[in-house]
């Protein structure tokens, strides 16, 4: 499956219970950062459990274009021979980041303080997403950008030859923007300070420290103040990538809504900046347990067990939890449809600038499946019908968005009539084994002739 290839229409229908172990792939956020920070170290970084999804492979190719050597050894094992902070070479070709906002934004940050020029592009989804949120802070370092109207890709970044460190308050909750600024700060002299009002995923901070950068974090009345000392020599690392909680969300939620299910999802990364969905599900009354909690590779990890829960209730999801579950709202809205009462999701406008406008995509598809929704710019409300009560029987548009496609396919496993998606191709960006894994649990998932 590829987000660049022909459309792959798919259908999920109600079958038996989902049972067994679901070994989901490596964390996408950590995989991107492993390749980028490996490329910014001098020597060999070895990575196991890397997500071999299209998004991460595109980042690997980009790192090669900037001069690093990136070698796959099979089975998620990779090595990166890095060129060091400030060592990026000028790419000879346009950098195609495919579908990946994380890839392009982090790489722009990583190259913006080197005296090189690079041009970035992506697929129709990525080329429609705002890049001004990254190029504005990068301009403070001295980088210039030339893109399409509205700060859209394709875009050329001219890196700063003489970068200056910055102090920047990130205006929206975005780990991508925070990370782009920190990666740019690596090659600026002195201290770069990034302030975020709401804590977003902190993998960049954890990993920068792991690679030997000097980085301090202070919790203040204004939020988290992150101070990075520039121009460190990063030391290559051995990285074990934990399994992705955002991918685990699909078999976990499918297990909760498909009658009779009992699914175990082992070794899931439970970094508190990523775990909001699981807390929310427990508040809704999900039969979800954390087993064998442990620390692996510096990240908290547990085995998640999800059993069919026929009495989940809608809740108000606290807006301050949004950053810790931002990618999980599409699948949460499916669980909400299979619960009783109203689930209210506020403070979620960032969903409108993801791989698709995720509020709009889920709202239209859920309506087509017989679910009542309400929305405004920053709010999404789902009126739940209860377990086994969603009619289904629609084809939903996935809008080049992997999480939209997977969410509707999970709904199809529990709805009264089958649910189809017009294109399951984008699933390969983050969860290339989704079909096999869900099929292995007992799901009835088919590819349809176009
Ligand atoms: C990511 C940050 C989030 C998230 C994306 C991965 C990251 O995006 O939606 O899937 O790895 O930093 P934003 O920074 O736009 O919130």
Short mmCIF file of C-alpha atoms and ligand atoms in Angstrom, two decimals:
data_model
loop_
_atom_site.label_atom_id
_atom_site.label_comp_id
_atom_site.label_asym_id
_atom_site.label_seq_id
_atom_site.Cartn_x
_atom_site.Cartn_y
_atom_site.Cartn_z
CA UNK A 1 0.00 0.00 0.00
CA UNK A 2 1.25 3.47 -0.74
CA UNK A 3 -0.21 6.92 -0.37
CA UNK A 4 1.22 7.72 -3.81
CA UNK A 5 -0.28 4.69 -5.59
CA UNK A 6 -3.74 3.90 -6.96
CA UNK A 7 -6.68 4.02 -4.55
CA UNK A 8 -7.35 0.89 -2.51
CA UNK A 9 -11.05 0.73 -1.61
CA UNK A 10 -11.62 -1.43 1.46
CA UNK A 11 -14.56 -2.76 3.47
CA UNK A 12 -14.93 -4.00 7.05
CA UNK A 13 -17.92 -6.02 8.16
CA UNK A 14 -19.15 -7.50 11.40
CA UNK A 15 -17.78 -10.99 12.03
CA UNK A 16 -16.84 -12.88 15.15
CA UNK A 17 -15.07 -11.54 18.21
CA UNK A 18 -11.54 -10.11 17.94
CA UNK A 19 -9.13 -12.17 20.03
CA UNK A 20 -5.39 -12.64 20.45
CA UNK A 21 -2.21 -10.56 20.57
CA UNK A 22 -1.78 -7.44 18.44
CA UNK A 23 1.89 -6.60 17.91
CA UNK A 24 1.64 -3.07 16.56
CA UNK A 25 4.61 -1.39 14.82
CA UNK A 26 7.12 1.06 16.28
CA UNK A 27 6.26 4.59 17.32
CA UNK A 28 6.11 6.96 14.36
CA UNK A 29 7.22 10.08 16.27
CA UNK A 30 10.23 8.31 17.81
CA UNK A 31 11.12 6.65 14.49
CA UNK A 32 11.34 9.99 12.63
CA UNK A 33 13.44 11.47 15.44
CA UNK A 34 15.76 8.43 15.55
CA UNK A 35 16.69 8.92 11.90
CA UNK A 36 17.04 12.71 12.14
CA UNK A 37 19.05 12.75 15.38
CA UNK A 38 21.13 9.82 14.09
CA UNK A 39 21.93 11.91 11.01
CA UNK A 40 22.94 14.83 13.27
CA UNK A 41 25.41 12.70 15.28
CA UNK A 42 28.91 11.75 14.26
CA UNK A 43 29.17 7.96 13.91
CA UNK A 44 26.73 5.07 13.85
CA UNK A 45 23.32 5.11 15.54
CA UNK A 46 21.58 1.72 15.61
CA UNK A 47 17.81 1.54 15.78
CA UNK A 48 15.61 -1.49 16.43
CA UNK A 49 11.83 -1.56 16.16
CA UNK A 50 11.81 1.31 13.65
CA UNK A 51 8.41 1.85 12.03
CA UNK A 52 8.91 0.90 8.39
CA UNK A 53 5.90 2.94 7.26
CA UNK A 54 6.02 5.24 4.25
CA UNK A 55 6.31 8.42 6.36
CA UNK A 56 9.43 7.22 8.14
CA UNK A 57 10.97 5.74 4.98
CA UNK A 58 10.54 9.16 3.34
CA UNK A 59 12.41 10.75 6.27
CA UNK A 60 15.18 8.13 5.89
CA UNK A 61 15.55 9.02 2.21
CA UNK A 62 15.66 12.70 3.11
CA UNK A 63 18.47 12.11 5.60
CA UNK A 64 20.42 10.39 2.83
CA UNK A 65 19.85 13.39 0.59
CA UNK A 66 21.42 15.57 3.31
CA UNK A 67 24.49 13.32 3.40
CA UNK A 68 23.83 10.69 6.10
CA UNK A 69 24.04 6.98 5.35
CA UNK A 70 20.82 5.18 6.28
CA UNK A 71 20.84 1.39 6.01
CA UNK A 72 17.98 -1.05 6.64
CA UNK A 73 18.97 -4.49 7.93
CA UNK A 74 15.46 -5.96 7.85
CA UNK A 75 12.84 -6.47 10.54
CA UNK A 76 12.89 -2.89 11.81
CA UNK A 77 16.65 -2.87 12.42
CA UNK A 78 18.44 0.15 10.89
CA UNK A 79 21.71 2.02 11.17
CA UNK A 80 22.39 5.67 10.51
CA UNK A 81 25.90 7.02 9.92
CA UNK A 82 25.46 10.66 10.79
CA UNK A 83 27.27 13.78 9.61
CA UNK A 84 27.04 15.76 12.86
CA UNK A 85 25.38 19.02 13.90
CA UNK A 86 26.04 21.55 11.12
CA UNK A 87 27.25 18.77 8.80
CA UNK A 88 24.28 18.53 6.44
CA UNK A 89 25.19 18.65 2.72
CA UNK A 90 22.96 20.48 0.24
CA UNK A 91 20.54 17.99 -1.37
CA UNK A 92 20.77 17.65 -5.15
CA UNK A 93 17.08 16.86 -5.56
CA UNK A 94 13.76 18.08 -4.25
CA UNK A 95 12.96 16.42 -0.89
CA UNK A 96 9.64 14.57 -1.14
CA UNK A 97 8.19 14.01 2.35
CA UNK A 98 5.14 12.22 0.99
CA UNK A 99 2.24 12.46 3.47
CA UNK A 100 4.30 13.40 6.52
CA UNK A 101 3.87 16.70 8.35
CA UNK A 102 6.20 15.49 11.09
CA UNK A 103 8.87 14.55 8.56
CA UNK A 104 8.86 17.81 6.64
CA UNK A 105 8.56 20.13 9.64
CA UNK A 106 11.31 18.44 11.65
CA UNK A 107 13.65 18.26 8.68
CA UNK A 108 13.07 21.93 7.83
CA UNK A 109 14.12 22.73 11.40
CA UNK A 110 17.15 20.48 11.24
CA UNK A 111 18.51 22.14 8.05
CA UNK A 112 17.44 25.76 8.67
CA UNK A 113 20.58 26.79 10.53
CA UNK A 114 23.05 25.38 7.98
CA UNK A 115 24.25 27.37 4.95
CA UNK A 116 22.40 25.17 2.46
CA UNK A 117 19.23 25.42 0.40
CA UNK A 118 16.60 22.69 0.08
CA UNK A 119 13.22 22.44 -1.63
CA UNK A 120 10.45 20.35 -0.04
CA UNK A 121 7.30 18.86 -1.48
CA UNK A 122 4.75 16.19 -0.59
CA UNK A 123 1.48 14.60 -1.65
CA UNK A 124 -1.79 16.53 -2.12
CA UNK A 125 -2.56 16.29 1.62
CA UNK A 126 0.83 17.58 2.78
CA UNK A 127 0.96 20.30 0.11
CA UNK A 128 -2.30 21.66 1.53
CA UNK A 129 -1.04 21.96 5.13
CA UNK A 130 0.25 25.17 6.74
CA UNK A 131 4.04 25.51 6.99
CA UNK A 132 4.04 29.13 8.22
CA UNK A 133 3.89 27.80 11.78
CA UNK A 134 7.41 26.44 11.22
CA UNK A 135 8.90 28.99 8.83
CA UNK A 136 7.98 31.91 11.15
CA UNK A 137 10.22 30.76 14.02
CA UNK A 138 12.88 29.54 11.56
CA UNK A 139 13.03 33.09 10.13
CA UNK A 140 14.07 34.32 13.60
CA UNK A 141 17.21 32.19 13.29
CA UNK A 142 17.88 33.88 9.92
CA UNK A 143 16.46 31.23 7.55
CA UNK A 144 14.43 32.34 4.54
CA UNK A 145 11.52 30.49 2.99
CA UNK A 146 9.80 30.71 -0.37
CA UNK A 147 6.62 28.70 -0.68
CA UNK A 148 3.20 28.90 -2.24
CA UNK A 149 0.45 31.18 -0.98
CA UNK A 150 -0.58 30.56 2.62
CA UNK A 151 2.86 29.12 3.38
CA UNK A 152 2.16 25.89 1.50
CA UNK A 153 4.57 23.39 -0.07
CA UNK A 154 6.39 23.09 -2.44
CA UNK A 155 8.71 25.36 -0.50
CA UNK A 156 12.38 26.27 -0.59
CA UNK A 157 14.26 26.97 2.63
CA UNK A 158 17.52 28.91 2.48
CA UNK A 159 19.33 28.03 5.69
CA UNK A 160 20.93 30.74 7.82
CA UNK A 161 24.67 31.04 7.19
CA UNK A 162 25.12 32.88 10.50
CA UNK A 163 22.28 31.65 12.70
CA UNK A 164 21.34 33.42 15.92
CA UNK A 165 19.69 31.62 18.84
CA UNK A 166 16.04 32.42 19.51
CA UNK A 167 13.52 32.60 22.32
CA UNK A 168 10.17 31.47 20.97
CA UNK A 169 6.73 30.86 22.45
CA UNK A 170 4.91 28.27 20.35
CA UNK A 171 1.50 29.83 19.59
CA UNK A 172 -0.42 26.53 19.23
CA UNK A 173 0.00 23.15 20.95
CA UNK A 174 2.35 21.51 18.43
CA UNK A 175 5.21 19.11 19.08
CA UNK A 176 6.22 19.47 15.45
CA UNK A 177 6.75 23.23 15.77
CA UNK A 178 8.51 22.87 19.14
CA UNK A 179 10.75 20.19 17.68
CA UNK A 180 11.56 22.16 14.53
CA UNK A 181 12.74 25.08 16.69
CA UNK A 182 14.81 22.83 18.95
CA UNK A 183 16.43 21.08 15.98
CA UNK A 184 17.24 24.45 14.41
CA UNK A 185 18.66 25.57 17.77
CA UNK A 186 21.16 22.73 17.63
CA UNK A 187 23.30 24.58 15.10
CA UNK A 188 22.87 28.09 16.55
CA UNK A 189 25.45 29.37 19.03
CA UNK A 190 24.28 30.05 22.59
CA UNK A 191 20.95 29.10 24.08
CA UNK A 192 17.70 28.58 22.21
CA UNK A 193 14.60 28.77 24.41
CA UNK A 194 11.23 27.32 23.45
CA UNK A 195 8.16 27.94 25.58
CA UNK A 196 4.97 25.93 25.26
CA UNK A 197 1.82 26.86 27.17
CA UNK A 198 0.51 23.28 26.97
CA UNK A 199 2.80 20.26 27.22
CA UNK A 200 2.96 18.34 23.95
CA UNK A 201 4.74 15.06 23.26
CA UNK A 202 8.27 15.33 24.62
CA UNK A 203 10.18 12.77 22.56
CA UNK A 204 12.49 15.40 21.05
CA UNK A 205 13.52 16.66 24.49
CA UNK A 206 14.08 13.14 25.86
CA UNK A 207 16.02 12.04 22.80
CA UNK A 208 18.14 15.19 22.54
CA UNK A 209 19.27 14.53 26.11
CA UNK A 210 19.89 10.90 25.25
CA UNK A 211 22.12 11.97 22.35
CA UNK A 212 24.10 14.16 24.77
CA UNK A 213 22.69 17.66 24.21
CA UNK A 214 22.45 20.02 27.17
CA UNK A 215 18.74 20.69 27.63
CA UNK A 216 16.81 21.89 30.66
CA UNK A 217 13.06 22.01 31.25
CA UNK A 218 11.39 24.31 33.73
CA UNK A 219 7.68 24.28 34.54
CA UNK A 220 6.58 27.91 35.04
CA UNK A 221 3.35 29.90 35.18
CA UNK A 222 3.77 30.50 31.41
CA UNK A 223 4.15 26.79 30.68
CA UNK A 224 7.16 24.59 29.92
CA UNK A 225 10.35 26.50 29.26
CA UNK A 226 12.86 24.39 27.35
CA UNK A 227 16.42 25.66 27.08
CA UNK A 228 18.86 24.06 24.66
CA UNK A 229 22.55 24.85 24.46
CA UNK A 230 23.55 25.05 20.81
CA UNK A 231 26.35 23.40 18.85
CA UNK A 232 26.75 20.24 20.92
CA UNK A 233 28.52 17.19 19.60
CA UNK A 234 25.75 14.59 19.53
CA UNK A 235 26.85 11.04 20.38
CA UNK A 236 25.39 8.13 18.39
CA UNK A 237 22.91 5.97 20.29
CA UNK A 238 21.41 2.48 20.42
CA UNK A 239 17.66 3.08 20.23
CA UNK A 240 14.83 0.63 20.86
CA UNK A 241 11.65 2.19 19.52
CA UNK A 242 8.59 1.38 21.68
CA UNK A 243 5.38 0.30 19.95
CA UNK A 244 3.16 3.17 18.90
CA UNK A 245 0.26 4.04 21.25
CA UNK A 246 -1.45 5.87 18.37
CA UNK A 247 -1.42 2.65 16.30
CA UNK A 248 -2.37 0.54 19.35
CA UNK A 249 -5.47 2.72 19.61
CA UNK A 250 -7.03 0.88 16.63
CA UNK A 251 -6.93 -2.75 17.87
CA UNK A 252 -7.67 -1.52 21.42
CA UNK A 253 -10.78 0.43 20.35
CA UNK A 254 -11.91 -2.30 17.95
CA UNK A 255 -11.63 -4.76 20.86
CA UNK A 256 -13.84 -2.51 23.00
CA UNK A 257 -16.64 -2.18 20.41
CA UNK A 258 -16.74 -5.65 18.79
CA UNK A 259 -18.89 -8.07 20.76
CA UNK A 260 -17.06 -10.79 22.66
CA UNK A 261 -13.56 -9.43 21.97
CA UNK A 262 -10.47 -9.82 24.15
CA UNK A 263 -7.36 -8.24 22.61
CA UNK A 264 -3.90 -7.96 24.15
CA UNK A 265 -1.62 -5.25 22.75
CA UNK A 266 1.85 -5.86 24.23
CA UNK A 267 4.68 -3.40 24.85
CA UNK A 268 2.89 -0.10 24.19
CA UNK A 269 4.70 3.18 24.85
CA UNK A 270 2.78 5.03 27.56
CA UNK A 271 4.66 8.30 27.74
CA UNK A 272 2.20 10.54 29.65
CA UNK A 273 2.30 13.08 26.79
CA UNK A 274 0.73 10.38 24.56
CA UNK A 275 -1.60 8.41 26.84
CA UNK A 276 -4.71 10.63 26.97
CA UNK A 277 -6.90 8.27 24.94
CA UNK A 278 -6.50 5.38 27.37
CA UNK A 279 -7.47 7.55 30.36
CA UNK A 280 -10.50 8.81 28.42
CA UNK A 281 -11.60 5.28 27.52
CA UNK A 282 -11.38 4.20 31.15
CA UNK A 283 -13.49 7.22 32.15
CA UNK A 284 -16.08 6.07 29.59
CA UNK A 285 -16.24 2.70 31.32
CA UNK A 286 -14.05 0.69 28.95
CA UNK A 287 -12.76 -2.66 30.17
CA UNK A 288 -9.14 -1.68 29.56
CA UNK A 289 -6.31 -2.80 31.78
CA UNK A 290 -2.59 -2.05 31.89
CA UNK A 291 -0.54 -5.16 32.60
CA UNK A 292 3.18 -5.64 33.21
CA UNK A 293 3.99 -1.89 33.48
CA UNK A 294 7.73 -1.28 32.99
CA UNK A 295 10.37 1.11 31.61
CA UNK A 296 11.98 0.25 28.25
CA UNK A 297 14.51 2.47 26.50
CA UNK A 298 13.69 5.34 28.88
CA UNK A 299 9.95 5.29 28.07
CA UNK A 300 7.13 3.84 30.22
CA UNK A 301 5.63 0.76 28.57
CA UNK A 302 2.77 -1.66 29.40
CA UNK A 303 0.70 -4.43 27.83
CA UNK A 304 -2.84 -3.23 27.18
CA UNK A 305 -5.81 -5.62 27.42
CA UNK A 306 -9.08 -4.47 25.87
CA UNK A 307 -12.26 -6.48 26.30
CA UNK A 308 -15.64 -5.83 24.68
CA UNK A 309 -17.41 -3.17 26.75
CA UNK A 310 -21.15 -3.01 26.17
CA UNK A 311 -21.87 -0.24 28.60
CA UNK A 312 -19.57 2.66 27.73
CA UNK A 313 -20.94 6.14 28.41
CA UNK A 314 -20.20 9.39 26.60
CA UNK A 315 -18.16 11.95 28.56
CA UNK A 316 -16.78 15.51 28.30
CA UNK A 317 -13.15 15.08 27.30
CA UNK A 318 -11.17 17.75 29.18
CA UNK A 319 -9.72 20.20 26.60
CA UNK A 320 -6.40 20.26 28.48
CA UNK A 321 -6.03 16.58 27.60
CA UNK A 322 -6.21 17.24 23.85
CA UNK A 323 -2.46 17.44 23.22
CA UNK A 324 -1.89 14.02 24.79
CA UNK A 325 -4.41 12.33 22.47
CA UNK A 326 -4.53 14.63 19.45
CA UNK A 327 -4.14 11.81 16.91
CA UNK A 328 -6.71 9.64 18.68
CA UNK A 329 -9.87 11.77 18.30
CA UNK A 330 -10.95 10.05 15.06
CA UNK A 331 -10.98 6.59 16.65
CA UNK A 332 -12.40 8.03 19.90
CA UNK A 333 -15.32 9.40 17.89
CA UNK A 334 -15.99 5.84 16.66
CA UNK A 335 -15.97 4.51 20.24
CA UNK A 336 -18.23 7.44 21.19
CA UNK A 337 -20.71 6.40 18.49
CA UNK A 338 -20.79 2.90 20.04
CA UNK A 339 -21.32 4.30 23.57
CA UNK A 340 -24.46 5.67 25.19
CA UNK A 341 -25.00 9.42 25.44
CA UNK A 342 -23.03 12.39 24.26
CA UNK A 343 -19.24 12.61 23.97
CA UNK A 344 -18.08 16.21 23.89
CA UNK A 345 -14.63 17.00 22.52
CA UNK A 346 -13.62 20.64 22.95
CA UNK A 347 -10.37 22.47 22.21
CA UNK A 348 -9.73 20.30 19.16
CA UNK A 349 -9.27 22.83 16.31
CA UNK A 350 -5.77 21.49 15.59
CA UNK A 351 -7.61 18.46 14.13
CA UNK A 352 -8.58 20.67 11.20
CA UNK A 353 -4.96 20.96 9.96
CA UNK A 354 -3.86 17.33 10.19
CA UNK A 355 -3.47 14.99 7.18
CA UNK A 356 -7.11 16.01 6.57
CA UNK A 357 -9.65 18.18 8.37
CA UNK A 358 -10.30 15.34 10.78
CA UNK A 359 -13.43 16.86 12.37
CA UNK A 360 -15.03 17.27 8.96
CA UNK A 361 -13.89 13.85 7.69
CA UNK A 362 -15.20 11.99 10.76
CA UNK A 363 -18.39 14.06 10.96
CA UNK A 364 -19.38 13.38 7.33
CA UNK A 365 -18.56 9.66 7.54
CA UNK A 366 -20.28 9.14 10.90
CA UNK A 367 -23.38 10.92 9.62
CA UNK A 368 -23.40 8.66 6.57
CA UNK A 369 -23.27 5.70 8.98
CA UNK A 370 -26.34 6.97 10.86
CA UNK A 371 -24.71 8.83 13.76
CA UNK A 372 -25.74 12.35 14.82
CA UNK A 373 -22.90 14.79 15.33
CA UNK A 374 -22.48 18.49 16.14
CA UNK A 375 -19.41 20.55 15.34
CA UNK A 376 -17.96 24.02 15.35
CA UNK A 377 -14.45 25.22 14.59
CA UNK A 378 -13.03 23.96 17.90
CA UNK A 379 -15.62 21.39 19.06
CA UNK A 380 -16.79 17.94 18.01
CA UNK A 381 -19.79 16.25 19.65
CA UNK A 382 -20.90 12.68 18.93
CA UNK A 383 -24.32 11.43 20.03
CA UNK A 384 -23.67 7.80 20.87
CA UNK A 385 -26.13 5.08 19.88
CA UNK A 386 -24.82 2.36 22.20
CA UNK A 387 -22.99 -0.93 21.65
CA UNK A 388 -23.99 -2.71 18.46
CA UNK A 389 -26.41 0.07 17.49
CA UNK A 390 -24.55 1.99 14.75
CA UNK A 391 -26.29 1.29 11.40
CA UNK A 392 -23.18 1.64 9.14
CA UNK A 393 -23.77 0.77 5.48
CA UNK A 394 -21.83 3.68 3.96
CA UNK A 395 -18.66 4.40 2.02
CA UNK A 396 -16.56 7.02 3.80
CA UNK A 397 -13.90 9.23 2.22
CA UNK A 398 -10.46 8.86 3.80
CA UNK A 399 -9.05 12.13 2.36
CA UNK A 400 -5.47 10.74 2.08
CA UNK A 401 -5.55 10.29 5.87
CA UNK A 402 -4.46 6.98 7.39
CA UNK A 403 -6.21 7.56 10.73
CA UNK A 404 -9.54 8.36 9.05
CA UNK A 405 -9.34 5.18 6.95
CA UNK A 406 -8.48 2.97 9.95
CA UNK A 407 -11.15 4.58 12.15
CA UNK A 408 -13.97 3.85 9.70
CA UNK A 409 -12.74 0.31 9.10
CA UNK A 410 -12.82 -0.31 12.88
CA UNK A 411 -16.37 1.06 12.91
CA UNK A 412 -17.30 -1.41 10.16
CA UNK A 413 -16.22 -4.30 12.42
CA UNK A 414 -18.93 -3.32 14.94
CA UNK A 415 -21.65 -1.67 12.83
CA UNK A 416 -24.83 -3.45 11.73
CA UNK A 417 -24.00 -3.08 8.02
CA UNK A 418 -20.51 -3.02 6.44
CA UNK A 419 -18.51 0.22 6.31
CA UNK A 420 -16.21 0.95 3.37
CA UNK A 421 -13.48 3.51 2.77
CA UNK A 422 -12.75 4.88 -0.69
CA UNK A 423 -8.99 4.50 -0.16
CA UNK A 424 -7.10 2.43 2.40
CA UNK A 425 -3.76 3.20 0.70
CA UNK A 426 -2.71 5.90 3.21
CA UNK A 427 -2.76 3.32 6.03
CA UNK A 428 0.73 2.34 4.82
CA UNK A 429 2.11 5.67 6.05
CA UNK A 430 1.89 4.65 9.72
CA UNK A 431 0.56 1.09 10.07
CA UNK A 432 1.58 -1.00 7.04
CA UNK A 433 0.57 -4.28 8.74
CA UNK A 434 -2.91 -3.06 9.76
CA UNK A 435 -4.81 -5.42 7.41
CA UNK A 436 -2.85 -8.53 8.43
CA UNK A 437 -2.87 -7.65 12.10
CA UNK A 438 -6.61 -6.99 12.29
CA UNK A 439 -7.27 -10.05 10.10
CA UNK A 440 -5.16 -12.12 12.53
CA UNK A 441 -7.43 -11.02 15.39
CA UNK A 442 -10.42 -12.22 13.40
CA UNK A 443 -11.62 -9.06 11.66
CA UNK A 444 -13.34 -9.36 8.30
CA UNK A 445 -11.53 -6.82 6.17
CA UNK A 446 -11.45 -6.96 2.39
CA UNK A 447 -10.02 -5.01 -0.50
CA UNK A 448 -12.68 -4.16 -3.06
CA UNK A 449 -12.39 -3.83 -6.81
CA UNK A 450 -12.42 -0.11 -7.73
C1 LIG B 1 3.76 14.70 15.99
C2 LIG B 1 3.07 15.77 16.49
C3 LIG B 1 1.62 15.98 16.30
C4 LIG B 1 0.93 14.72 15.79
C5 LIG B 1 1.72 14.04 14.70
C6 LIG B 1 3.08 13.63 15.23
C7 LIG B 1 5.20 14.60 16.24
O1 LIG B 1 1.43 17.00 15.34
O2 LIG B 1 -0.36 15.03 15.31
O3 LIG B 1 1.05 12.88 14.25
O4 LIG B 1 5.78 13.51 16.04
O5 LIG B 1 5.79 15.59 16.68
P1 LIG B 1 1.35 18.57 15.75
O6 LIG B 1 2.68 19.01 16.17
O7 LIG B 1 0.90 19.26 14.49
O8 LIG B 1 0.32 18.63 16.83
#
